[in-house]
Amino acid sequence: MGLESTVICLDNSEYMRNGDYASTRLEAQQDAASLICTTRCEQNPENTVGMLAMAGSSVELLVSPTDEVTKLLAAFTHVSTNGKVNFAAGVQIAQLALKHRRNKNGGQRIIVFVGSPIETDVRALERIGKQLKKNNVAVDVISMGELEANSEKLEKFVSAANSNENSHLIVVPPGVLPSDAIISSPIIHGDAAGMMGAAAAGGGGGGAGGGGGDMSEFGVDPNVDPELFMALRMSTEQARAEEEARAKAAAAAAASGEGESKAPTEGEAAAAAPAAAEAPAPSPPPAAAEAPPMDDDEDAMLQQALALSMMDMQPPPQAAPEEAAAAPAAAAEESGEKKGEGGYLDPDFVNQLLTSVNVDQSDPLVQQAMADVQGSAAEKDSKEDDQPAKKEDK
């Protein structure tokens, strides 16, 4: 409910002593008025509520519009039955109190309890109602006594003040507590609630709507706590939207995965079938390709090791005579290259070299090759000796 200032007009005439409402009309009125004060102040922290008494020698303003509930409840102790009710004066003074309200931005509302006959004529009441409508003041009337006498007047008054269904008439039959009659009415829950307070109480007028105090799916009565009901509903809708978004994302991911791993079409399967039929069946691997047992591997390793040891023990094969004859010459050349151009053939070196290559020195071919090598070496030495002599002659 939005910001609103309210003035409650109490009927404290002598008629309020009657006991047709438990325990008396006055006490039943105070219970309903206490409920209204508490509810209005809880609905909005800036709401203000005032209170006045219409009977007696004059209309008395008990509490000017305030947001202090304790001050409002304490004002009931000053209410006592006295004289007759002055309905027209009470409504006009209530309008004057709202004109001087603290917060000018909110709405204005007058709630009138009527439990005694109204002496003001219908035309005057209609004129007051039109004035309230002109000043944007809503009116709620709770009739809880003298129902037949006040029915026509109250209906005319509420109808004249009604603007966009902002005014209501609640008729409470005898034996029904006024607090129970208004608990589900627009007086407690506002104009948009659309409750059936007047109809449930046995009467109607002025635009009381339909509704009830049923519990919602959240376990909260929207008529008792509409703000909590709206918060729960918004939270549920948000959670439902998040769940739908997650479900859509999961479905999209599953669809993309199925597209990538999609099976071949019927045409591809039909084309692949003849090729598969023509392809030869794979032959089983030969038995030789199977891995040998562990025992065979160990035997093979032992045989290889034995063969290697036997090769080391055997003497090297004898070189052929031609190879044996060529070996000293090659060794001599190597030796000569290492020693320089003036190389020499040492017999001990040659014998050692021939022995290292397992050449039989008693072979005639070997001996002939040795002699040739020694002769060529001697000729080379003689030539080197002649060259210095020639230089001296020159």
mmCIF file of N, CA, C and O in Angstrom, residues 103-187:
data_model
loop_
_atom_site.group_PDB
_atom_site.id
_atom_site.type_symbol
_atom_site.label_atom_id
_atom_site.label_comp_id
_atom_site.label_asym_id
_atom_site.label_seq_id
_atom_site.Cartn_x
_atom_site.Cartn_y
_atom_site.Cartn_z
ATOM 1 N N ASN A 103 2.685 14.874 6.125
ATOM 2 C CA ASN A 103 3.215 14.548 4.801
ATOM 3 C C ASN A 103 2.135 14.846 3.767
ATOM 4 O O ASN A 103 1.101 14.183 3.718
ATOM 5 N N LYS A 104 2.368 15.852 2.925
ATOM 6 C CA LYS A 104 1.366 16.281 1.957
ATOM 7 C C LYS A 104 1.359 15.419 0.689
ATOM 8 O O LYS A 104 0.480 15.592 -0.155
ATOM 9 N N ASN A 105 2.337 14.527 0.536
ATOM 10 C CA ASN A 105 2.451 13.780 -0.715
ATOM 11 C C ASN A 105 1.515 12.575 -0.772
ATOM 12 O O ASN A 105 1.151 12.127 -1.856
ATOM 13 N N GLY A 106 1.157 12.006 0.362
ATOM 14 C CA GLY A 106 0.347 10.800 0.376
ATOM 15 C C GLY A 106 -1.136 11.070 0.174
ATOM 16 O O GLY A 106 -1.602 12.213 0.063
ATOM 17 N N GLY A 107 -1.911 9.972 0.127
ATOM 18 C CA GLY A 107 -3.352 10.078 -0.018
ATOM 19 C C GLY A 107 -4.024 10.418 1.301
ATOM 20 O O GLY A 107 -3.392 10.473 2.370
ATOM 21 N N GLN A 108 -5.355 10.655 1.209
ATOM 22 C CA GLN A 108 -6.140 11.031 2.379
ATOM 23 C C GLN A 108 -7.330 10.078 2.489
ATOM 24 O O GLN A 108 -7.970 9.757 1.490
ATOM 25 N N ARG A 109 -7.624 9.657 3.707
ATOM 26 C CA ARG A 109 -8.731 8.731 3.916
ATOM 27 C C ARG A 109 -9.360 8.999 5.288
ATOM 28 O O ARG A 109 -8.652 9.267 6.264
ATOM 29 N N ILE A 110 -10.717 8.884 5.318
ATOM 30 C CA ILE A 110 -11.489 8.995 6.549
ATOM 31 C C ILE A 110 -12.229 7.681 6.748
ATOM 32 O O ILE A 110 -12.911 7.200 5.833
ATOM 33 N N ILE A 111 -12.080 7.094 7.934
ATOM 34 C CA ILE A 111 -12.772 5.852 8.285
ATOM 35 C C ILE A 111 -13.750 6.191 9.420
ATOM 36 O O ILE A 111 -13.332 6.656 10.496
ATOM 37 N N VAL A 112 -15.045 5.946 9.155
ATOM 38 C CA VAL A 112 -16.094 6.357 10.090
ATOM 39 C C VAL A 112 -16.786 5.113 10.629
ATOM 40 O O VAL A 112 -17.247 4.257 9.858
ATOM 41 N N PHE A 113 -16.864 5.011 11.952
ATOM 42 C CA PHE A 113 -17.668 3.985 12.622
ATOM 43 C C PHE A 113 -19.023 4.595 12.979
ATOM 44 O O PHE A 113 -19.087 5.676 13.601
ATOM 45 N N VAL A 114 -20.084 3.882 12.612
ATOM 46 C CA VAL A 114 -21.440 4.375 12.884
ATOM 47 C C VAL A 114 -22.203 3.281 13.616
ATOM 48 O O VAL A 114 -22.393 2.180 13.077
ATOM 49 N N GLY A 115 -22.655 3.596 14.857
ATOM 50 C CA GLY A 115 -23.437 2.634 15.642
ATOM 51 C C GLY A 115 -24.687 3.233 16.225
ATOM 52 O O GLY A 115 -25.305 2.643 17.132
ATOM 53 N N SER A 116 -25.100 4.399 15.715
ATOM 54 C CA SER A 116 -26.297 5.087 16.213
ATOM 55 C C SER A 116 -26.984 5.772 15.039
ATOM 56 O O SER A 116 -26.361 5.986 13.981
ATOM 57 N N PRO A 117 -28.255 6.133 15.198
ATOM 58 C CA PRO A 117 -28.977 6.776 14.080
ATOM 59 C C PRO A 117 -28.353 8.112 13.682
ATOM 60 O O PRO A 117 -27.886 8.884 14.522
ATOM 61 N N ILE A 118 -28.319 8.369 12.363
ATOM 62 C CA ILE A 118 -27.756 9.616 11.822
ATOM 63 C C ILE A 118 -28.911 10.595 11.619
ATOM 64 O O ILE A 118 -29.879 10.290 10.898
ATOM 65 N N GLU A 119 -28.822 11.764 12.229
ATOM 66 C CA GLU A 119 -29.876 12.764 12.140
ATOM 67 C C GLU A 119 -29.718 13.685 10.933
ATOM 68 O O GLU A 119 -30.683 14.349 10.542
ATOM 69 N N THR A 120 -28.563 13.754 10.337
ATOM 70 C CA THR A 120 -28.334 14.614 9.167
ATOM 71 C C THR A 120 -29.115 14.060 7.988
ATOM 72 O O THR A 120 -29.148 12.843 7.752
ATOM 73 N N ASP A 121 -29.719 14.966 7.184
ATOM 74 C CA ASP A 121 -30.510 14.509 6.049
ATOM 75 C C ASP A 121 -29.621 14.051 4.895
ATOM 76 O O ASP A 121 -28.413 14.293 4.874
ATOM 77 N N VAL A 122 -30.277 13.402 3.940
ATOM 78 C CA VAL A 122 -29.525 12.795 2.833
ATOM 79 C C VAL A 122 -28.865 13.861 1.970
ATOM 80 O O VAL A 122 -27.715 13.686 1.526
ATOM 81 N N ARG A 123 -29.517 14.974 1.712
ATOM 82 C CA ARG A 123 -28.969 16.008 0.808
ATOM 83 C C ARG A 123 -27.697 16.616 1.408
ATOM 84 O O ARG A 123 -26.730 16.889 0.696
ATOM 85 N N ALA A 124 -27.719 16.820 2.722
ATOM 86 C CA ALA A 124 -26.508 17.355 3.349
ATOM 87 C C ALA A 124 -25.365 16.353 3.290
ATOM 88 O O ALA A 124 -24.191 16.719 3.058
ATOM 89 N N LEU A 125 -25.713 15.094 3.464
ATOM 90 C CA LEU A 125 -24.655 14.056 3.374
ATOM 91 C C LEU A 125 -24.087 13.963 1.963
ATOM 92 O O LEU A 125 -22.867 13.805 1.778
ATOM 93 N N GLU A 126 -24.954 14.079 0.969
ATOM 94 C CA GLU A 126 -24.457 14.038 -0.413
ATOM 95 C C GLU A 126 -23.547 15.234 -0.695
ATOM 96 O O GLU A 126 -22.527 15.112 -1.381
ATOM 97 N N ARG A 127 -23.932 16.393 -0.165
ATOM 98 C CA ARG A 127 -23.105 17.577 -0.380
ATOM 99 C C ARG A 127 -21.728 17.402 0.262
ATOM 100 O O ARG A 127 -20.703 17.762 -0.333
ATOM 101 N N ILE A 128 -21.693 16.836 1.464
ATOM 102 C CA ILE A 128 -20.400 16.594 2.131
ATOM 103 C C ILE A 128 -19.590 15.557 1.345
ATOM 104 O O ILE A 128 -18.366 15.698 1.175
ATOM 105 N N GLY A 129 -20.268 14.528 0.832
ATOM 106 C CA GLY A 129 -19.565 13.513 0.045
ATOM 107 C C GLY A 129 -18.934 14.082 -1.211
ATOM 108 O O GLY A 129 -17.793 13.741 -1.562
ATOM 109 N N LYS A 130 -19.645 14.962 -1.906
ATOM 110 C CA LYS A 130 -19.100 15.592 -3.112
ATOM 111 C C LYS A 130 -17.910 16.486 -2.777
ATOM 112 O O LYS A 130 -16.945 16.580 -3.550
ATOM 113 N N GLN A 131 -18.001 17.148 -1.641
ATOM 114 C CA GLN A 131 -16.868 17.981 -1.227
ATOM 115 C C GLN A 131 -15.625 17.118 -0.950
ATOM 116 O O GLN A 131 -14.497 17.503 -1.308
ATOM 117 N N LEU A 132 -15.820 15.972 -0.325
ATOM 118 C CA LEU A 132 -14.696 15.064 -0.088
ATOM 119 C C LEU A 132 -14.108 14.556 -1.411
ATOM 120 O O LEU A 132 -12.883 14.465 -1.568
ATOM 121 N N LYS A 133 -14.967 14.229 -2.322
ATOM 122 C CA LYS A 133 -14.488 13.756 -3.627
ATOM 123 C C LYS A 133 -13.692 14.843 -4.342
ATOM 124 O O LYS A 133 -12.678 14.563 -4.997
ATOM 125 N N LYS A 134 -14.156 16.085 -4.227
ATOM 126 C CA LYS A 134 -13.461 17.196 -4.867
ATOM 127 C C LYS A 134 -12.062 17.384 -4.276
ATOM 128 O O LYS A 134 -11.102 17.736 -4.987
ATOM 129 N N ASN A 135 -11.923 17.122 -2.989
ATOM 130 C CA ASN A 135 -10.633 17.300 -2.317
ATOM 131 C C ASN A 135 -9.783 16.010 -2.297
ATOM 132 O O ASN A 135 -8.786 15.954 -1.569
ATOM 133 N N ASN A 136 -10.224 15.000 -3.062
ATOM 134 C CA ASN A 136 -9.477 13.728 -3.165
ATOM 135 C C ASN A 136 -9.330 13.049 -1.805
ATOM 136 O O ASN A 136 -8.254 12.569 -1.431
ATOM 137 N N VAL A 137 -10.423 13.016 -1.083
ATOM 138 C CA VAL A 137 -10.451 12.343 0.212
ATOM 139 C C VAL A 137 -11.343 11.121 0.088
ATOM 140 O O VAL A 137 -12.535 11.236 -0.248
ATOM 141 N N ALA A 138 -10.779 9.940 0.345
ATOM 142 C CA ALA A 138 -11.548 8.696 0.298
ATOM 143 C C ALA A 138 -12.251 8.480 1.631
ATOM 144 O O ALA A 138 -11.791 8.939 2.686
ATOM 145 N N VAL A 139 -13.386 7.736 1.579
ATOM 146 C CA VAL A 139 -14.195 7.515 2.776
ATOM 147 C C VAL A 139 -14.537 6.033 2.879
ATOM 148 O O VAL A 139 -14.957 5.407 1.889
ATOM 149 N N ASP A 140 -14.355 5.468 4.067
ATOM 150 C CA ASP A 140 -14.794 4.105 4.381
ATOM 151 C C ASP A 140 -15.731 4.213 5.585
ATOM 152 O O ASP A 140 -15.370 4.814 6.609
ATOM 153 N N VAL A 141 -16.913 3.613 5.460
ATOM 154 C CA VAL A 141 -17.912 3.665 6.523
ATOM 155 C C VAL A 141 -18.158 2.244 7.004
ATOM 156 O O VAL A 141 -18.421 1.338 6.202
ATOM 157 N N ILE A 142 -18.088 2.050 8.332
ATOM 158 C CA ILE A 142 -18.355 0.751 8.952
ATOM 159 C C ILE A 142 -19.627 0.907 9.778
ATOM 160 O O ILE A 142 -19.623 1.564 10.824
ATOM 161 N N SER A 143 -20.704 0.297 9.285
ATOM 162 C CA SER A 143 -22.004 0.386 9.954
ATOM 163 C C SER A 143 -22.182 -0.835 10.843
ATOM 164 O O SER A 143 -22.199 -1.978 10.347
ATOM 165 N N MET A 144 -22.311 -0.629 12.138
ATOM 166 C CA MET A 144 -22.382 -1.740 13.088
ATOM 167 C C MET A 144 -23.514 -1.559 14.099
ATOM 168 O O MET A 144 -23.429 -1.969 15.253
ATOM 169 N N GLY A 145 -24.593 -0.952 13.647
ATOM 170 C CA GLY A 145 -25.772 -0.762 14.500
ATOM 171 C C GLY A 145 -26.754 0.147 13.802
ATOM 172 O O GLY A 145 -26.369 1.005 12.993
ATOM 173 N N GLU A 146 -28.055 -0.061 14.133
ATOM 174 C CA GLU A 146 -29.111 0.735 13.506
ATOM 175 C C GLU A 146 -28.997 0.644 11.980
ATOM 176 O O GLU A 146 -28.991 1.646 11.261
ATOM 177 N N LEU A 147 -28.936 -0.573 11.489
ATOM 178 C CA LEU A 147 -28.639 -0.803 10.072
ATOM 179 C C LEU A 147 -29.760 -0.293 9.170
ATOM 180 O O LEU A 147 -29.488 0.353 8.136
ATOM 181 N N GLU A 148 -30.999 -0.569 9.509
ATOM 182 C CA GLU A 148 -32.099 -0.177 8.645
ATOM 183 C C GLU A 148 -32.257 1.341 8.593
ATOM 184 O O GLU A 148 -32.550 1.916 7.541
ATOM 185 N N ALA A 149 -32.058 1.992 9.706
ATOM 186 C CA ALA A 149 -32.252 3.452 9.752
ATOM 187 C C ALA A 149 -31.176 4.191 8.979
ATOM 188 O O ALA A 149 -31.445 5.242 8.378
ATOM 189 N N ASN A 150 -29.985 3.668 8.968
ATOM 190 C CA ASN A 150 -28.861 4.377 8.337
ATOM 191 C C ASN A 150 -28.510 3.856 6.940
ATOM 192 O O ASN A 150 -27.628 4.431 6.277
ATOM 193 N N SER A 151 -29.161 2.821 6.490
ATOM 194 C CA SER A 151 -28.740 2.189 5.232
ATOM 195 C C SER A 151 -28.785 3.152 4.056
ATOM 196 O O SER A 151 -27.800 3.323 3.325
ATOM 197 N N GLU A 152 -29.918 3.812 3.829
ATOM 198 C CA GLU A 152 -30.058 4.687 2.659
ATOM 199 C C GLU A 152 -29.110 5.880 2.746
ATOM 200 O O GLU A 152 -28.453 6.244 1.754
ATOM 201 N N LYS A 153 -29.028 6.493 3.907
ATOM 202 C CA LYS A 153 -28.178 7.678 4.048
ATOM 203 C C LYS A 153 -26.702 7.346 3.806
ATOM 204 O O LYS A 153 -25.991 8.089 3.113
ATOM 205 N N LEU A 154 -26.255 6.249 4.377
ATOM 206 C CA LEU A 154 -24.846 5.885 4.217
ATOM 207 C C LEU A 154 -24.515 5.503 2.779
ATOM 208 O O LEU A 154 -23.432 5.843 2.275
ATOM 209 N N GLU A 155 -25.455 4.851 2.117
ATOM 210 C CA GLU A 155 -25.198 4.494 0.724
ATOM 211 C C GLU A 155 -25.085 5.740 -0.146
ATOM 212 O O GLU A 155 -24.217 5.837 -1.025
ATOM 213 N N LYS A 156 -25.961 6.701 0.056
ATOM 214 C CA LYS A 156 -25.904 7.946 -0.713
ATOM 215 C C LYS A 156 -24.593 8.702 -0.427
ATOM 216 O O LYS A 156 -23.980 9.267 -1.337
ATOM 217 N N PHE A 157 -24.254 8.733 0.833
ATOM 218 C CA PHE A 157 -23.011 9.441 1.212
ATOM 219 C C PHE A 157 -21.783 8.802 0.572
ATOM 220 O O PHE A 157 -20.944 9.499 -0.015
ATOM 221 N N VAL A 158 -21.650 7.495 0.669
ATOM 222 C CA VAL A 158 -20.479 6.804 0.096
ATOM 223 C C VAL A 158 -20.472 6.916 -1.416
ATOM 224 O O VAL A 158 -19.431 7.112 -2.044
ATOM 225 N N SER A 159 -21.634 6.822 -2.028
ATOM 226 C CA SER A 159 -21.710 6.929 -3.477
ATOM 227 C C SER A 159 -21.288 8.314 -3.953
ATOM 228 O O SER A 159 -20.642 8.455 -4.999
ATOM 229 N N ALA A 160 -21.630 9.360 -3.205
ATOM 230 C CA ALA A 160 -21.244 10.715 -3.599
ATOM 231 C C ALA A 160 -19.744 10.942 -3.434
ATOM 232 O O ALA A 160 -19.129 11.686 -4.208
ATOM 233 N N ALA A 161 -19.157 10.305 -2.427
ATOM 234 C CA ALA A 161 -17.714 10.501 -2.182
ATOM 235 C C ALA A 161 -16.831 9.549 -2.984
ATOM 236 O O ALA A 161 -15.612 9.768 -3.059
ATOM 237 N N ASN A 162 -17.431 8.535 -3.582
ATOM 238 C CA ASN A 162 -16.633 7.511 -4.270
ATOM 239 C C ASN A 162 -16.008 8.056 -5.553
ATOM 240 O O ASN A 162 -16.668 8.728 -6.356
ATOM 241 N N SER A 163 -14.738 7.754 -5.741
ATOM 242 C CA SER A 163 -14.007 8.142 -6.953
ATOM 243 C C SER A 163 -13.040 7.014 -7.287
ATOM 244 O O SER A 163 -12.105 6.742 -6.521
ATOM 245 N N ASN A 164 -13.302 6.372 -8.441
ATOM 246 C CA ASN A 164 -12.460 5.243 -8.860
ATOM 247 C C ASN A 164 -12.423 4.134 -7.812
ATOM 248 O O ASN A 164 -11.366 3.556 -7.518
ATOM 249 N N GLU A 165 -13.600 3.873 -7.241
ATOM 250 C CA GLU A 165 -13.754 2.792 -6.270
ATOM 251 C C GLU A 165 -12.818 2.936 -5.061
ATOM 252 O O GLU A 165 -12.262 1.961 -4.553
ATOM 253 N N ASN A 166 -12.644 4.177 -4.586
ATOM 254 C CA ASN A 166 -11.777 4.389 -3.427
ATOM 255 C C ASN A 166 -12.537 4.514 -2.117
ATOM 256 O O ASN A 166 -11.938 4.690 -1.058
ATOM 257 N N SER A 167 -13.888 4.425 -2.179
ATOM 258 C CA SER A 167 -14.708 4.539 -0.975
ATOM 259 C C SER A 167 -15.546 3.277 -0.835
ATOM 260 O O SER A 167 -15.989 2.690 -1.831
ATOM 261 N N HIS A 168 -15.780 2.864 0.418
ATOM 262 C CA HIS A 168 -16.449 1.582 0.666
ATOM 263 C C HIS A 168 -17.387 1.712 1.858
ATOM 264 O O HIS A 168 -17.155 2.513 2.777
ATOM 265 N N LEU A 169 -18.428 0.870 1.818
ATOM 266 C CA LEU A 169 -19.379 0.766 2.916
ATOM 267 C C LEU A 169 -19.367 -0.685 3.396
ATOM 268 O O LEU A 169 -19.673 -1.603 2.639
ATOM 269 N N ILE A 170 -19.011 -0.891 4.657
ATOM 270 C CA ILE A 170 -18.970 -2.222 5.264
ATOM 271 C C ILE A 170 -20.101 -2.295 6.290
ATOM 272 O O ILE A 170 -20.125 -1.532 7.257
ATOM 273 N N VAL A 171 -21.020 -3.227 6.066
ATOM 274 C CA VAL A 171 -22.145 -3.411 6.973
ATOM 275 C C VAL A 171 -21.892 -4.666 7.793
ATOM 276 O O VAL A 171 -21.751 -5.758 7.238
ATOM 277 N N VAL A 172 -21.840 -4.501 9.111
ATOM 278 C CA VAL A 172 -21.549 -5.613 10.022
ATOM 279 C C VAL A 172 -22.844 -6.017 10.707
ATOM 280 O O VAL A 172 -23.412 -5.232 11.498
ATOM 281 N N PRO A 173 -23.348 -7.221 10.446
ATOM 282 C CA PRO A 173 -24.597 -7.650 11.090
ATOM 283 C C PRO A 173 -24.379 -7.953 12.559
ATOM 284 O O PRO A 173 -23.248 -8.195 13.002
ATOM 285 N N PRO A 174 -25.430 -7.948 13.347
ATOM 286 C CA PRO A 174 -25.271 -8.249 14.780
ATOM 287 C C PRO A 174 -24.720 -9.653 14.999
ATOM 288 O O PRO A 174 -25.039 -10.596 14.270
ATOM 289 N N GLY A 175 -23.895 -9.787 16.019
ATOM 290 C CA GLY A 175 -23.274 -11.064 16.334
ATOM 291 C C GLY A 175 -21.933 -11.292 15.658
ATOM 292 O O GLY A 175 -21.211 -12.221 16.016
ATOM 293 N N VAL A 176 -21.579 -10.458 14.693
ATOM 294 C CA VAL A 176 -20.297 -10.571 13.983
ATOM 295 C C VAL A 176 -19.364 -9.473 14.487
ATOM 296 O O VAL A 176 -19.766 -8.299 14.561
ATOM 297 N N LEU A 177 -18.164 -9.849 14.829
ATOM 298 C CA LEU A 177 -17.204 -8.853 15.301
ATOM 299 C C LEU A 177 -16.784 -7.942 14.150
ATOM 300 O O LEU A 177 -16.455 -8.423 13.057
ATOM 301 N N PRO A 178 -16.760 -6.649 14.351
ATOM 302 C CA PRO A 178 -16.317 -5.735 13.278
ATOM 303 C C PRO A 178 -14.879 -6.008 12.819
ATOM 304 O O PRO A 178 -14.563 -5.851 11.635
ATOM 305 N N SER A 179 -14.016 -6.425 13.754
ATOM 306 C CA SER A 179 -12.625 -6.716 13.360
ATOM 307 C C SER A 179 -12.567 -7.894 12.392
ATOM 308 O O SER A 179 -11.737 -7.905 11.474
ATOM 309 N N ASP A 180 -13.471 -8.896 12.575
ATOM 310 C CA ASP A 180 -13.507 -10.026 11.635
ATOM 311 C C ASP A 180 -14.091 -9.612 10.290
ATOM 312 O O ASP A 180 -13.728 -10.170 9.247
ATOM 313 N N ALA A 181 -14.963 -8.653 10.288
ATOM 314 C CA ALA A 181 -15.596 -8.223 9.040
ATOM 315 C C ALA A 181 -14.648 -7.403 8.176
ATOM 316 O O ALA A 181 -14.709 -7.459 6.936
ATOM 317 N N ILE A 182 -13.762 -6.635 8.798
ATOM 318 C CA ILE A 182 -12.888 -5.766 8.005
ATOM 319 C C ILE A 182 -11.527 -6.395 7.709
ATOM 320 O O ILE A 182 -10.734 -5.828 6.950
ATOM 321 N N ILE A 183 -11.238 -7.585 8.310
ATOM 322 C CA ILE A 183 -9.915 -8.174 8.132
ATOM 323 C C ILE A 183 -9.651 -8.518 6.673
ATOM 324 O O ILE A 183 -8.500 -8.496 6.208
ATOM 325 N N SER A 184 -10.722 -8.846 5.931
ATOM 326 C CA SER A 184 -10.550 -9.204 4.524
ATOM 327 C C SER A 184 -11.159 -8.160 3.600
ATOM 328 O O SER A 184 -11.532 -8.465 2.468
ATOM 329 N N SER A 185 -11.272 -6.936 4.066
ATOM 330 C CA SER A 185 -11.904 -5.876 3.275
ATOM 331 C C SER A 185 -10.848 -4.917 2.738
ATOM 332 O O SER A 185 -9.699 -4.911 3.182
ATOM 333 N N PRO A 186 -11.213 -4.066 1.785
ATOM 334 C CA PRO A 186 -10.260 -3.072 1.265
ATOM 335 C C PRO A 186 -9.798 -2.067 2.309
ATOM 336 O O PRO A 186 -8.807 -1.369 2.084
ATOM 337 N N ILE A 187 -10.496 -1.970 3.434
ATOM 338 C CA ILE A 187 -10.056 -1.044 4.478
ATOM 339 C C ILE A 187 -8.683 -1.451 5.009
ATOM 340 O O ILE A 187 -7.848 -0.590 5.338
#
